[in-house]
Amino acid sequence: MAKLGDGQSEMVVTAIQMADLLGLTPRRIQQLAEEGIIVRSGRGKYMASGSVQNYIRFQAETGDGGSGVDYFDERAMHERAKRKKAELELAVMEGDLHRSGDVELVMNDMVAAFRSRILAIPSKLAPQLLGKDELPVILSMLTREVHDALMELSDYDPQKFYAASSEFVELSNDDTS
């Protein structure tokens, strides 16, 4: 034991004993010794009292032991991220969530079909309108064709999205419980 200035002796401990005392690893004890927080007595030996006091002061100042990372907080965040990812993947598989690429593909097809239908109205109605001179009849025919074309856009068919998704899996009621 090393002697203190007032005649008392200071306990000297090994890195393993200091690690056990502070709840750290021997490697972390060495790092703290390099930072001057743990007081060295010699190679692999540390002054217990001064080191513990310095470590308590260090903890009070930093609050994290110098690592900056709380293992349990990090683990919890990682588990939350994994759970969220699994929930999103399940929603895609069940068809409750669609990937943007799938939506883009289906919507492009729908808009292209709508565009073709709208562009076909003049050539479809021109022969039918030939000789018609009553405005309400002409208006009614044009309105009917435009409404038919718009109905194509309003008909939501989830099967189109499911077909576009390579990850959709149809689950029976037994699989979801």
XYZ file of C-alpha atoms in Angstrom:
177
model
C 0.000 0.000 0.000
C 1.217 3.470 -0.809
C 1.518 6.013 1.960
C -0.627 9.129 1.961
C 0.731 12.432 3.169
C -0.987 12.248 6.609
C 0.399 8.833 7.521
C -2.507 6.826 6.098
C -1.917 4.320 3.345
C -3.724 4.250 0.015
C -4.927 0.966 -1.382
C -3.376 -0.014 -4.708
C -5.434 -2.247 -7.001
C -4.973 -3.970 -10.354
C -6.806 -2.967 -13.529
C -9.199 -5.891 -13.128
C -9.970 -4.949 -9.515
C -10.479 -1.291 -10.500
C -12.747 -2.380 -13.366
C -14.826 -4.488 -10.967
C -14.943 -1.624 -8.480
C -16.221 0.893 -11.055
C -18.257 -1.505 -13.209
C -16.074 -0.960 -16.280
C -13.782 -3.070 -18.429
C -10.036 -3.249 -17.810
C -9.521 -1.618 -21.216
C -11.755 1.314 -20.207
C -9.704 1.649 -16.985
C -6.557 1.954 -19.116
C -8.227 4.586 -21.302
C -9.311 6.588 -18.264
C -5.773 6.319 -16.866
C -4.418 7.713 -20.151
C -6.892 10.592 -19.789
C -5.647 11.223 -16.243
C -8.898 10.322 -14.519
C -7.698 7.066 -12.979
C -4.525 7.553 -10.898
C -1.706 5.137 -11.741
C 0.567 3.780 -9.088
C 2.694 1.744 -11.449
C 2.376 -0.534 -14.445
C -1.105 -2.117 -14.209
C -1.592 -0.723 -10.680
C -3.946 2.066 -9.664
C -4.581 4.154 -6.563
C -8.105 3.166 -5.441
C -9.242 6.171 -3.401
C -7.996 8.938 -5.704
C -9.161 7.076 -8.798
C -12.669 6.532 -7.438
C -12.950 10.189 -6.396
C -11.706 11.356 -9.809
C -14.072 8.969 -11.572
C -17.056 10.212 -9.540
C -16.101 13.811 -10.392
C -15.695 12.835 -14.047
C -19.126 11.152 -14.061
C -20.744 14.197 -12.489
C -19.220 16.471 -15.136
C -19.908 14.331 -18.200
C -22.775 12.142 -17.076
C -21.888 9.398 -19.535
C -18.607 7.924 -18.451
C -16.897 9.534 -21.422
C -18.275 7.088 -23.955
C -21.133 9.338 -25.118
C -23.244 6.242 -25.862
C -25.674 4.444 -23.605
C -25.789 0.814 -24.694
C -29.364 0.273 -23.544
C -30.654 3.419 -25.280
C -28.871 2.424 -28.478
C -30.209 -1.124 -28.231
C -33.748 0.170 -27.679
C -33.480 2.516 -30.682
C -32.161 -0.358 -32.801
C -35.016 -2.632 -31.733
C -37.581 0.124 -32.457
C -36.108 0.584 -35.940
C -36.218 -3.166 -36.593
C -39.831 -3.338 -35.402
C -40.825 -0.361 -37.583
C -39.121 -1.947 -40.600
C -40.913 -5.249 -39.985
C -44.260 -3.440 -39.647
C -43.700 -1.609 -42.938
C -42.662 -4.809 -44.715
C -45.776 -6.562 -43.384
C -47.993 -3.682 -44.540
C -46.493 -3.967 -48.036
C -46.992 -7.732 -48.019
C -50.620 -7.360 -46.904
C -51.302 -4.670 -49.503
C -51.987 -1.930 -46.949
C -48.931 0.027 -48.063
C -47.663 0.467 -51.610
C -44.135 1.270 -52.701
C -43.786 4.510 -54.628
C -42.478 2.632 -57.685
C -45.586 0.423 -57.733
C -47.879 3.448 -57.377
C -46.022 5.248 -60.159
C -46.347 2.241 -62.471
C -50.077 1.763 -61.855
C -50.860 5.478 -62.012
C -48.902 5.913 -65.247
C -50.952 3.096 -66.768
C -54.205 4.656 -65.532
C -53.306 8.116 -66.814
C -52.179 6.710 -70.170
C -55.483 4.850 -70.554
C -57.404 7.997 -69.565
C -55.421 10.086 -72.051
C -56.144 7.607 -74.858
C -59.831 7.575 -73.987
C -60.055 11.384 -73.976
C -58.151 11.669 -77.264
C -60.494 9.094 -78.838
C -63.631 11.114 -78.057
C -63.499 13.342 -81.165
C -63.013 10.455 -83.596
C -65.682 8.367 -81.827
C -68.305 11.118 -81.634
C -67.666 12.915 -84.926
C -69.655 10.403 -87.006
C -72.440 10.290 -84.409
C -72.662 14.085 -84.262
C -72.822 14.463 -88.016
C -76.170 16.029 -88.845
C -77.031 16.848 -85.221
C -77.949 20.475 -84.845
C -79.537 20.549 -81.400
C -77.118 21.806 -78.748
C -78.570 19.798 -75.815
C -78.152 16.528 -77.737
C -74.535 17.336 -78.692
C -73.755 18.472 -75.150
C -75.324 15.333 -73.687
C -73.271 13.022 -75.933
C -70.008 14.860 -75.165
C -70.754 14.930 -71.433
C -71.535 11.195 -71.365
C -68.221 10.322 -73.056
C -66.210 12.597 -70.741
C -67.943 11.095 -67.666
C -67.223 7.562 -68.926
C -63.563 8.476 -69.311
C -63.483 10.027 -65.817
C -65.083 6.916 -64.315
C -62.037 4.974 -65.421
C -59.897 7.180 -63.162
C -62.267 6.948 -60.207
C -62.395 3.155 -60.134
C -59.790 2.172 -57.543
C -58.782 -1.431 -58.047
C -56.360 -2.637 -55.364
C -55.613 -5.715 -57.462
C -53.699 -3.474 -59.895
C -51.397 -2.373 -57.069
C -51.040 -5.918 -55.759
C -50.123 -7.161 -59.217
C -47.470 -4.441 -59.542
C -45.880 -5.339 -56.189
C -43.440 -8.209 -56.193
C -43.696 -8.392 -52.378
C -47.480 -8.637 -51.968
C -48.529 -11.891 -50.335
C -52.197 -12.685 -49.925
C -52.791 -13.776 -46.337
C -55.866 -15.679 -45.217
C -57.646 -14.757 -41.984
C -55.895 -17.649 -40.219
C -52.451 -16.191 -41.071
C -53.171 -12.773 -39.584
C -54.143 -13.896 -36.072
